[in-house]
Amino acid sequence: AMTAAFAISRVSLRQLVGRRRIIGLLLLALVPVGIYVLAVQDSGAANRVDIYAGILTSLVFGIVAPVTAISMSATALGGERRDGTLSFLLLKPVPRWVVVAAKMLAAWLAAAALATTSGALVTVAYALAADDWTTLVPTIVGLALSTAAYVAVFVPLGYLVRRAVIIGLVYVFIWESIAGGLEGLAPTSLWRIGFSAFAGMVRSRILIDVEGFGLGSVSPGLGGAIVKVAILVTLGVIVTAQLLSRRDVTGET
């Protein structure tokens, strides 16, 4: 099963990283870096910290991570279903949950690579200017968890509906923006799961006031974020495996 899973993940990853998609998402990933470099020109040390925190929150965690993860996840299974190739994959003597887990792994690797590159470059630019490298590892870990959360939700959604990307963008740009400002709704924001891990790991003054940097009612903490992501991934695999067993894999929704 493990050998089959890695084989499926490798082929799926190759399918997901098409040249046109990668170029577009890579340009998106580089936007926060350019904005940070331009924004910190002639700014003081205190402003440099605030600019970095704002860009990391609103652009990297809030836009780059979800958009890349949704783009990869929506077609990981859904694309093969609509192309008519999924039925051939399921003819192999591989458990459905292994197929789903392998597809999720491929989508996560592609999305996490882009998102962590974006966050790491912004953080390195900040660290070189401020001589503060304490946020680099938390940034990478937080973005890896955020992308995993989106993958767990949008791989099954992409299998179910054709317009999963549009649904995802509405969720990101409308619902998550609203949820962050309303008491009790912030936990429904997937990028805030990874960001809570980032906030829990940071030991500098940059996020002492975590509420002011987008967490809302979500408590910072690495352990809690890992548990939430693990639950989402487990549920995503179970639900999607059941869908593969019970639905017409060649049909449209």
Short mmCIF file of C-alpha atoms in Angstrom, two decimals:
data_model
loop_
_atom_site.label_atom_id
_atom_site.label_comp_id
_atom_site.label_asym_id
_atom_site.label_seq_id
_atom_site.Cartn_x
_atom_site.Cartn_y
_atom_site.Cartn_z
CA ALA A 1 0.00 0.00 0.00
CA MET A 2 2.83 2.39 0.83
CA THR A 3 4.56 1.73 -2.48
CA ALA A 4 1.30 2.35 -4.33
CA ALA A 5 0.65 5.52 -2.36
CA PHE A 6 4.03 6.99 -3.22
CA ALA A 7 3.61 6.05 -6.87
CA ILE A 8 0.19 7.72 -7.02
CA SER A 9 1.53 10.80 -5.22
CA ARG A 10 4.46 11.10 -7.61
CA VAL A 11 2.27 10.90 -10.71
CA SER A 12 -0.33 13.24 -9.20
CA LEU A 13 2.31 15.77 -8.23
CA ARG A 14 3.60 15.79 -11.80
CA GLN A 15 0.05 16.40 -13.05
CA LEU A 16 -0.61 19.21 -10.58
CA VAL A 17 2.54 21.22 -11.29
CA GLY A 18 1.82 22.09 -14.90
CA ARG A 19 3.89 24.95 -16.27
CA ARG A 20 1.07 27.49 -16.63
CA ARG A 21 -0.34 26.87 -13.16
CA ILE A 22 3.05 26.89 -11.46
CA ILE A 23 4.12 30.13 -13.14
CA GLY A 24 0.91 31.86 -12.07
CA LEU A 25 1.06 30.60 -8.48
CA LEU A 26 4.80 31.30 -8.21
CA LEU A 27 4.20 34.91 -9.27
CA LEU A 28 1.49 35.13 -6.60
CA ALA A 29 3.93 33.71 -4.04
CA LEU A 30 6.53 36.36 -4.91
CA VAL A 31 4.12 39.30 -4.61
CA PRO A 32 4.38 39.60 -0.79
CA VAL A 33 8.18 39.71 -1.02
CA GLY A 34 8.09 42.58 -3.49
CA ILE A 35 5.52 44.46 -1.45
CA TYR A 36 7.60 44.07 1.72
CA VAL A 37 10.80 45.28 0.04
CA LEU A 38 9.01 48.35 -1.32
CA ALA A 39 7.10 49.05 1.88
CA VAL A 40 10.13 49.05 4.21
CA GLN A 41 12.06 51.62 2.23
CA ASP A 42 12.89 54.51 4.57
CA SER A 43 10.89 52.92 7.42
CA GLY A 44 12.07 52.73 11.01
CA ALA A 45 12.76 49.53 12.94
CA ALA A 46 9.36 49.56 14.67
CA ASN A 47 7.49 50.10 11.40
CA ARG A 48 9.53 47.34 9.77
CA VAL A 49 8.18 44.82 12.31
CA ASP A 50 4.59 45.97 11.81
CA ILE A 51 4.91 45.85 8.02
CA TYR A 52 6.34 42.34 8.17
CA ALA A 53 3.60 41.10 10.49
CA GLY A 54 0.89 42.67 8.37
CA ILE A 55 2.18 41.22 5.09
CA LEU A 56 2.77 37.79 6.61
CA THR A 57 -0.75 37.71 8.01
CA SER A 58 -2.86 39.27 5.28
CA LEU A 59 -0.93 38.23 2.17
CA VAL A 60 1.05 35.07 2.88
CA PHE A 61 -1.21 33.25 5.34
CA GLY A 62 -4.41 34.96 4.21
CA ILE A 63 -4.03 34.76 0.42
CA VAL A 64 -1.00 32.83 -0.89
CA ALA A 65 -1.49 29.74 1.30
CA PRO A 66 -5.24 29.29 0.69
CA VAL A 67 -5.19 30.15 -3.02
CA THR A 68 -2.33 27.77 -3.80
CA ALA A 69 -3.82 24.99 -1.66
CA ILE A 70 -7.31 25.37 -3.16
CA SER A 71 -5.91 25.47 -6.70
CA MET A 72 -4.00 22.23 -6.17
CA SER A 73 -6.68 20.47 -4.13
CA ALA A 74 -9.69 21.18 -6.32
CA THR A 75 -8.25 19.20 -9.23
CA ALA A 76 -6.34 16.50 -7.33
CA LEU A 77 -9.30 14.09 -7.58
CA GLY A 78 -11.93 16.20 -9.30
CA GLY A 79 -9.82 16.74 -12.40
CA GLU A 80 -9.33 13.01 -12.89
CA ARG A 81 -13.00 12.33 -12.30
CA ARG A 82 -14.08 14.81 -14.94
CA ASP A 83 -11.37 13.63 -17.35
CA GLY A 84 -12.59 10.06 -16.96
CA THR A 85 -9.22 8.73 -15.76
CA LEU A 86 -10.15 8.18 -12.11
CA SER A 87 -12.04 4.97 -12.87
CA PHE A 88 -8.84 3.45 -14.31
CA LEU A 89 -6.92 4.37 -11.16
CA LEU A 90 -9.55 2.75 -8.96
CA LEU A 91 -9.32 -0.51 -10.90
CA LYS A 92 -5.95 -1.09 -9.28
CA PRO A 93 -5.93 -3.30 -6.15
CA VAL A 94 -5.34 -0.31 -3.87
CA PRO A 95 -7.67 0.67 -1.00
CA ARG A 96 -9.72 3.79 -1.64
CA TRP A 97 -8.31 5.55 1.41
CA VAL A 98 -4.78 5.02 0.11
CA VAL A 99 -5.71 6.66 -3.20
CA VAL A 100 -7.25 9.61 -1.35
CA ALA A 101 -4.31 9.98 1.04
CA ALA A 102 -1.87 9.88 -1.88
CA LYS A 103 -3.80 12.54 -3.77
CA MET A 104 -3.94 14.74 -0.66
CA LEU A 105 -0.21 14.28 -0.12
CA ALA A 106 0.54 15.40 -3.68
CA ALA A 107 -1.73 18.46 -3.38
CA TRP A 108 -0.21 19.36 -0.02
CA LEU A 109 3.40 19.02 -1.21
CA ALA A 110 2.75 21.31 -4.17
CA ALA A 111 0.83 23.90 -2.16
CA ALA A 112 3.13 23.84 0.85
CA ALA A 113 6.22 24.26 -1.34
CA LEU A 114 4.82 27.46 -2.86
CA ALA A 115 3.37 28.88 0.35
CA THR A 116 6.45 28.19 2.48
CA THR A 117 8.69 29.65 -0.22
CA SER A 118 6.65 32.85 -0.14
CA GLY A 119 6.67 33.04 3.66
CA ALA A 120 10.34 32.14 3.94
CA LEU A 121 11.41 34.79 1.43
CA VAL A 122 9.43 37.50 3.22
CA THR A 123 10.84 36.36 6.54
CA VAL A 124 14.42 36.27 5.25
CA ALA A 125 14.01 39.80 3.86
CA TYR A 126 12.75 40.91 7.28
CA ALA A 127 15.46 38.99 9.14
CA LEU A 128 18.27 40.49 7.07
CA ALA A 129 17.02 43.98 7.86
CA ALA A 130 16.07 43.45 11.50
CA ASP A 131 18.58 40.73 12.49
CA ASP A 132 15.70 38.62 13.82
CA TRP A 133 15.64 35.03 12.55
CA THR A 134 13.30 33.70 15.23
CA THR A 135 10.23 33.70 12.97
CA LEU A 136 11.62 31.64 10.08
CA VAL A 137 10.86 28.14 11.40
CA PRO A 138 7.46 29.16 12.85
CA THR A 139 6.54 30.63 9.46
CA ILE A 140 7.37 27.42 7.60
CA VAL A 141 5.58 25.22 10.14
CA GLY A 142 2.51 27.45 10.25
CA LEU A 143 2.17 27.56 6.47
CA ALA A 144 2.65 23.81 6.17
CA LEU A 145 -0.23 23.31 8.62
CA SER A 146 -2.43 25.91 6.93
CA THR A 147 -2.06 24.33 3.50
CA ALA A 148 -2.74 20.88 4.97
CA ALA A 149 -6.01 22.16 6.45
CA TYR A 150 -7.17 23.53 3.09
CA VAL A 151 -6.15 20.33 1.29
CA ALA A 152 -8.18 18.22 3.74
CA VAL A 153 -11.32 20.23 2.94
CA PHE A 154 -10.93 21.03 -0.75
CA VAL A 155 -9.80 17.67 -2.12
CA PRO A 156 -13.21 16.14 -1.27
CA LEU A 157 -15.03 19.31 -2.33
CA GLY A 158 -13.16 19.32 -5.64
CA TYR A 159 -14.23 15.73 -6.18
CA LEU A 160 -17.89 16.61 -5.54
CA VAL A 161 -18.33 19.83 -7.50
CA ARG A 162 -16.82 21.40 -10.60
CA ARG A 163 -16.69 24.93 -9.18
CA ALA A 164 -14.69 24.09 -6.05
CA VAL A 165 -12.10 26.79 -6.83
CA ILE A 166 -14.78 29.49 -7.04
CA ILE A 167 -16.36 28.26 -3.81
CA GLY A 168 -12.94 28.30 -2.20
CA LEU A 169 -12.18 31.86 -3.31
CA VAL A 170 -15.53 33.05 -1.98
CA TYR A 171 -14.75 31.31 1.29
CA VAL A 172 -11.28 32.88 1.51
CA PHE A 173 -12.02 36.44 0.44
CA ILE A 174 -15.48 36.84 1.96
CA TRP A 175 -16.15 34.36 4.73
CA GLU A 176 -12.67 34.27 6.29
CA SER A 177 -12.44 38.06 6.16
CA ILE A 178 -15.74 38.33 8.02
CA ALA A 179 -14.96 35.49 10.43
CA GLY A 180 -11.78 37.13 11.71
CA GLY A 181 -13.70 40.13 12.98
CA LEU A 182 -16.63 38.32 14.60
CA GLU A 183 -16.44 36.68 17.99
CA GLY A 184 -16.71 32.92 17.76
CA LEU A 185 -16.31 32.61 13.98
CA ALA A 186 -12.53 32.90 13.71
CA PRO A 187 -12.07 29.11 14.32
CA THR A 188 -13.90 28.47 11.02
CA SER A 189 -10.98 30.12 9.19
CA LEU A 190 -8.54 27.47 8.00
CA TRP A 191 -5.48 29.70 7.58
CA ARG A 192 -5.83 30.78 11.20
CA ILE A 193 -5.17 27.20 12.29
CA GLY A 194 -1.64 27.36 10.88
CA PHE A 195 -1.23 30.94 12.02
CA SER A 196 -2.08 29.93 15.57
CA ALA A 197 0.85 27.48 15.41
CA PHE A 198 3.09 30.29 14.15
CA ALA A 199 1.94 32.57 16.97
CA GLY A 200 2.49 29.85 19.55
CA MET A 201 6.06 29.24 18.37
CA VAL A 202 7.19 32.85 18.05
CA ARG A 203 9.24 34.12 20.96
CA SER A 204 9.90 37.71 19.87
CA ARG A 205 7.80 40.81 20.40
CA ILE A 206 6.39 40.64 16.89
CA LEU A 207 3.23 38.78 17.91
CA ILE A 208 2.86 39.49 21.61
CA ASP A 209 -0.47 41.05 20.74
CA VAL A 210 -1.62 38.16 18.57
CA GLU A 211 -5.21 39.36 18.45
CA GLY A 212 -4.10 42.44 16.59
CA PHE A 213 -2.54 40.32 13.87
CA GLY A 214 -5.55 38.34 12.71
CA LEU A 215 -6.08 35.45 15.13
CA GLY A 216 -9.27 36.85 16.60
CA SER A 217 -10.70 34.37 19.10
CA VAL A 218 -8.31 31.56 18.07
CA SER A 219 -5.79 30.73 20.80
CA PRO A 220 -2.13 30.49 19.75
CA GLY A 221 -0.48 27.12 20.15
CA LEU A 222 1.42 24.56 18.08
CA GLY A 223 -0.11 21.48 19.71
CA GLY A 224 -3.69 22.60 19.20
CA ALA A 225 -3.03 23.43 15.55
CA ILE A 226 -1.49 20.01 14.89
CA VAL A 227 -4.48 18.25 16.49
CA LYS A 228 -6.97 20.29 14.43
CA VAL A 229 -5.14 19.59 11.18
CA ALA A 230 -4.83 15.89 12.01
CA ILE A 231 -8.58 15.69 12.64
CA LEU A 232 -9.37 17.53 9.38
CA VAL A 233 -7.05 15.31 7.33
CA THR A 234 -8.41 12.12 8.90
CA LEU A 235 -12.00 13.16 8.28
CA GLY A 236 -11.13 14.28 4.75
CA VAL A 237 -9.59 10.91 3.91
CA ILE A 238 -12.47 8.93 5.44
CA VAL A 239 -15.23 10.99 3.82
CA THR A 240 -13.59 11.06 0.40
CA ALA A 241 -12.85 7.33 0.48
CA GLN A 242 -16.54 6.71 1.21
CA LEU A 243 -17.52 8.97 -1.69
CA LEU A 244 -15.24 7.02 -4.02
CA SER A 245 -16.92 3.80 -2.93
CA ARG A 246 -20.50 4.98 -3.23
CA ARG A 247 -20.63 7.52 -6.06
CA ASP A 248 -20.28 7.28 -9.82
CA VAL A 249 -16.63 8.25 -10.30
CA THR A 250 -17.21 9.08 -13.95
CA GLY A 251 -20.18 11.39 -13.38
CA GLU A 252 -20.60 15.15 -12.98
CA THR A 253 -22.03 17.08 -10.08
#
